[in-house]
PDB file of C-alpha atoms in Angstrom:
ATOM      1  CA  TYR A 786       1.282   5.276 -28.583  1.00  0.00           C
ATOM      2  CA  ILE A 787       3.173   3.631 -25.748  1.00  0.00           C
ATOM      3  CA  CYS A 788       6.395   5.416 -26.702  1.00  0.00           C
ATOM      4  CA  LEU A 789       4.503   8.690 -26.767  1.00  0.00           C
ATOM      5  CA  LEU A 790       3.317   8.058 -23.191  1.00  0.00           C
ATOM      6  CA  PHE A 791       6.931   7.689 -22.067  1.00  0.00           C
ATOM      7  CA  PHE A 792       7.664  11.147 -23.432  1.00  0.00           C
ATOM      8  CA  ILE A 793       4.611  12.661 -21.775  1.00  0.00           C
ATOM      9  CA  GLN A 794       5.121  11.060 -18.357  1.00  0.00           C
ATOM     10  CA  PRO A 795       8.748  10.337 -17.488  1.00  0.00           C
ATOM     11  CA  ILE A 796       9.256   7.031 -15.707  1.00  0.00           C
ATOM     12  CA  HIS A 797      11.609   6.871 -12.747  1.00  0.00           C
ATOM     13  CA  PRO A 798      12.124   4.308 -10.018  1.00  0.00           C
ATOM     14  CA  SER A 799      10.347   4.824  -6.726  1.00  0.00           C
ATOM     15  CA  GLU A 800      12.786   6.340  -4.267  1.00  0.00           C
ATOM     16  CA  GLY A 801      10.489   5.359  -1.407  1.00  0.00           C
ATOM     17  CA  TYR A 802      10.271   1.700  -2.349  1.00  0.00           C
ATOM     18  CA  ASN A 803      13.995   1.564  -3.128  1.00  0.00           C
ATOM     19  CA  ALA A 804      14.709   2.855   0.375  1.00  0.00           C
ATOM     20  CA  PHE A 805      12.089   0.574   1.926  1.00  0.00           C
ATOM     21  CA  VAL A 806      13.296  -2.706   0.394  1.00  0.00           C
ATOM     22  CA  LYS A 807      16.701  -2.162   1.997  1.00  0.00           C
ATOM     23  CA  HIS A 808      14.882  -2.555   5.340  1.00  0.00           C
ATOM     24  CA  LEU A 809      12.715  -5.562   4.427  1.00  0.00           C
ATOM     25  CA  PRO A 810      14.704  -7.938   6.688  1.00  0.00           C
ATOM     26  CA  GLU A 811      13.360  -5.907   9.627  1.00  0.00           C
ATOM     27  CA  TYR A 812       9.814  -6.921   8.610  1.00  0.00           C
ATOM     28  CA  ARG A 813      10.050 -10.693   8.818  1.00  0.00           C
ATOM     29  CA  ASN A 814       6.841 -12.675   9.285  1.00  0.00           C
ATOM     30  CA  VAL A 815       4.571  -9.822   8.179  1.00  0.00           C
ATOM     31  CA  HIS A 816       2.715  -8.997   5.002  1.00  0.00           C
ATOM     32  CA  PHE A 817       1.681  -5.610   3.730  1.00  0.00           C
ATOM     33  CA  TYR A 818      -1.523  -3.911   2.616  1.00  0.00           C
ATOM     34  CA  ALA A 819      -1.503  -1.575  -0.369  1.00  0.00           C
ATOM     35  CA  LEU A 820      -4.286   1.008  -0.192  1.00  0.00           C
ATOM     36  CA  ASN A 821      -5.148   1.297  -3.879  1.00  0.00           C
ATOM     37  CA  SER A 822      -4.665  -0.647  -7.098  1.00  0.00           C
ATOM     38  CA  PHE A 823      -1.938   1.618  -8.477  1.00  0.00           C
ATOM     39  CA  ASP A 824       0.207   1.332  -5.361  1.00  0.00           C
ATOM     40  CA  TYR A 825      -0.458  -2.415  -5.299  1.00  0.00           C
ATOM     41  CA  LEU A 826       1.130  -2.727  -8.753  1.00  0.00           C
ATOM     42  CA  ILE A 827       4.231  -0.841  -7.634  1.00  0.00           C
ATOM     43  CA  ALA A 828       4.511  -2.694  -4.320  1.00  0.00           C
ATOM     44  CA  LYS A 829       4.061  -6.035  -6.082  1.00  0.00           C
ATOM     45  CA  ALA A 830       7.126  -5.297  -8.221  1.00  0.00           C
ATOM     46  CA  TYR A 831       9.233  -4.568  -5.128  1.00  0.00           C
ATOM     47  CA  LEU A 832       7.810  -6.978  -2.543  1.00  0.00           C
ATOM     48  CA  GLY A 833       6.280  -9.831  -4.506  1.00  0.00           C
ATOM     49  CA  GLU A 834       2.690 -10.992  -4.558  1.00  0.00           C
ATOM     50  CA  GLU A 835       3.071 -13.400  -1.617  1.00  0.00           C
ATOM     51  CA  ARG A 836       3.752 -10.582   0.889  1.00  0.00           C
ATOM     52  CA  LEU A 837       1.067  -8.243  -0.354  1.00  0.00           C
ATOM     53  CA  ARG A 838      -2.681  -7.724   0.112  1.00  0.00           C
ATOM     54  CA  LEU A 839      -4.927  -5.149  -1.513  1.00  0.00           C
ATOM     55  CA  TYR A 840      -7.350  -3.104   0.546  1.00  0.00           C
ATOM     56  CA  ASN A 841      -8.736  -0.422  -1.732  1.00  0.00           C
ATOM     57  CA  VAL A 842      -9.409   2.181   0.962  1.00  0.00           C
ATOM     58  CA  GLY A 843     -11.355   4.473  -1.384  1.00  0.00           C
ATOM     59  CA  TRP A 844     -13.671   1.740  -2.713  1.00  0.00           C
ATOM     60  CA  PRO A 845     -13.125  -1.570  -0.863  1.00  0.00           C
ATOM     61  CA  GLN A 846     -15.599  -3.572  -2.956  1.00  0.00           C
ATOM     62  CA  TYR A 847     -13.967  -2.663  -6.279  1.00  0.00           C
ATOM     63  CA  ASP A 848     -12.237  -5.715  -7.716  1.00  0.00           C
ATOM     64  CA  SER A 849      -9.297  -4.649  -9.880  1.00  0.00           C
ATOM     65  CA  ARG A 850      -7.923  -8.162 -10.397  1.00  0.00           C
ATOM     66  CA  SER A 851      -8.762  -7.953 -14.097  1.00  0.00           C
ATOM     67  CA  TRP A 852      -6.261  -5.097 -14.541  1.00  0.00           C
ATOM     68  CA  PRO A 853      -3.087  -6.017 -16.414  1.00  0.00           C
ATOM     69  CA  GLY A 854      -0.378  -6.698 -13.859  1.00  0.00           C
ATOM     70  CA  ILE A 855      -2.643  -7.174 -10.857  1.00  0.00           C
ATOM     71  CA  GLY A 856      -3.763 -10.715 -11.600  1.00  0.00           C
ATOM     72  CA  LYS A 857      -6.410 -13.146 -10.464  1.00  0.00           C
ATOM     73  CA  ASN A 858      -4.271 -14.438  -7.564  1.00  0.00           C
ATOM     74  CA  THR A 859      -4.252 -11.081  -5.795  1.00  0.00           C
ATOM     75  CA  GLN A 860      -5.284 -11.379  -2.171  1.00  0.00           C
ATOM     76  CA  ARG A 861      -7.956  -8.754  -1.562  1.00  0.00           C
ATOM     77  CA  VAL A 862      -9.655  -7.541   1.592  1.00  0.00           C
ATOM     78  CA  GLU A 863     -12.934  -5.642   1.538  1.00  0.00           C
ATOM     79  CA  ASP A 864     -13.463  -5.198   5.282  1.00  0.00           C
ATOM     80  CA  PHE A 865     -11.406  -2.571   7.115  1.00  0.00           C
ATOM     81  CA  GLU A 866     -11.865  -4.455  10.393  1.00  0.00           C
ATOM     82  CA  ILE A 867      -9.741  -7.274   8.974  1.00  0.00           C
ATOM     83  CA  VAL A 868      -6.933  -4.825   8.196  1.00  0.00           C
ATOM     84  CA  LYS A 869      -7.220  -3.238  11.669  1.00  0.00           C
ATOM     85  CA  ARG A 870      -6.993  -6.584  13.445  1.00  0.00           C
ATOM     86  CA  ASP A 871      -4.427  -8.341  11.263  1.00  0.00           C
ATOM     87  CA  ARG A 872      -1.559  -9.100  13.636  1.00  0.00           C
ATOM     88  CA  GLU A 873       0.791  -9.940  10.757  1.00  0.00           C
ATOM     89  CA  GLY A 874      -0.270  -7.111   8.448  1.00  0.00           C
ATOM     90  CA  PHE A 875       1.306  -3.681   8.051  1.00  0.00           C
ATOM     91  CA  VAL A 876      -0.005  -0.878   5.840  1.00  0.00           C
ATOM     92  CA  ILE A 877       2.176   0.716   3.180  1.00  0.00           C
ATOM     93  CA  TRP A 878       1.043   4.254   2.409  1.00  0.00           C
ATOM     94  CA  ASN A 879       2.614   5.977  -0.568  1.00  0.00           C
ATOM     95  CA  VAL A 880       2.621   9.705   0.260  1.00  0.00           C
ATOM     96  CA  GLU A 881       4.437  10.921  -2.839  1.00  0.00           C
ATOM     97  CA  PHE A 882       1.600  13.158  -4.061  1.00  0.00           C
ATOM     98  CA  PRO A 883      -0.427  15.769  -2.145  1.00  0.00           C
ATOM     99  CA  LEU A 884      -3.331  14.255  -0.238  1.00  0.00           C
ATOM    100  CA  GLU A 885      -6.016  15.897  -2.383  1.00  0.00           C
ATOM    101  CA  ARG A 886      -4.587  14.237  -5.517  1.00  0.00           C
ATOM    102  CA  ARG A 887      -4.690  10.684  -4.128  1.00  0.00           C
ATOM    103  CA  ASP A 888      -7.534   8.192  -4.153  1.00  0.00           C
ATOM    104  CA  ASP A 889      -6.285   6.681  -0.877  1.00  0.00           C
ATOM    105  CA  ARG A 890      -6.663   9.959   1.043  1.00  0.00           C
ATOM    106  CA  ARG A 891      -9.349   8.369   3.239  1.00  0.00           C
ATOM    107  CA  PHE A 892      -6.573   6.598   5.127  1.00  0.00           C
ATOM    108  CA  GLU A 893      -5.711   9.972   6.684  1.00  0.00           C
ATOM    109  CA  GLU A 894      -8.855   9.689   8.845  1.00  0.00           C
ATOM    110  CA  LEU A 895      -8.518   5.922   9.376  1.00  0.00           C
ATOM    111  CA  LYS A 896      -4.902   5.878  10.484  1.00  0.00           C
ATOM    112  CA  LYS A 897      -5.936   6.645  14.063  1.00  0.00           C
ATOM    113  CA  ASP A 898      -6.317   2.854  14.341  1.00  0.00           C
ATOM    114  CA  PHE A 899      -2.664   2.387  13.391  1.00  0.00           C
ATOM    115  CA  GLU A 900       0.734   3.249  14.770  1.00  0.00           C
ATOM    116  CA  TRP A 901       3.289   4.886  12.494  1.00  0.00           C
ATOM    117  CA  ILE A 902       6.405   2.714  12.283  1.00  0.00           C
ATOM    118  CA  ALA A 903       8.725   4.333   9.751  1.00  0.00           C
ATOM    119  CA  THR A 904       9.057   6.604   6.738  1.00  0.00           C
ATOM    120  CA  TYR A 905      11.225   5.688   3.775  1.00  0.00           C
ATOM    121  CA  LYS A 906      11.271   8.861   1.658  1.00  0.00           C
ATOM    122  CA  THR A 907       7.743   8.645   0.123  1.00  0.00           C
ATOM    123  CA  ILE A 908       6.594   5.429   1.828  1.00  0.00           C
ATOM    124  CA  GLU A 909       5.095   5.330   5.316  1.00  0.00           C
ATOM    125  CA  ILE A 910       4.630   2.084   7.232  1.00  0.00           C
ATOM    126  CA  TYR A 911       1.901   1.584   9.841  1.00  0.00           C
ATOM    127  CA  ARG A 912       0.906  -1.331  12.029  1.00  0.00           C
ATOM    128  CA  PRO A 913      -2.524  -1.866  13.574  1.00  0.00           C
ATOM    129  CA  ARG A 914      -2.958  -0.691  17.145  1.00  0.00           C
ATOM    130  CA  ALA A 915      -4.874  -3.938  17.755  1.00  0.00           C
ATOM    131  CA  ARG A 916      -1.539  -5.714  17.193  1.00  0.00           C
ATOM    132  CA  ILE A 917       0.102  -3.594  19.873  1.00  0.00           C
ATOM    133  CA  ASN A 918      -2.661  -4.101  22.439  1.00  0.00           C
ATOM    134  CA  SER A 919      -3.019  -7.853  21.904  1.00  0.00           C
TER     135      SER A 919
END
């Protein structure tokens, strides 16, 4: 069955994350928030668990730590105010698919509290405005 899935959905590396990790030295002393469990899994592979937090923007209270690959040690945040005020936290937003097909589309209305920093092909990086004004 697993082999059949590979034929149905071709696997390819993330161009956005590949471009982003080349710039990781520019992001010293910060950690990142993934906005859904799927993107967390991808970001974890590229960034490592120690630099990553999960804020499930579509359903913050949902605990996906039991998923294979996510793990019990995942640092989760359920309160958006924490993300907005985190001086060492940047948001990674994977914009590969059209907004209506993504479960993190709610960030589109919430990003007014953030400043866009950079785009790496399909990855956008934002920092909280609270960080700028503090």
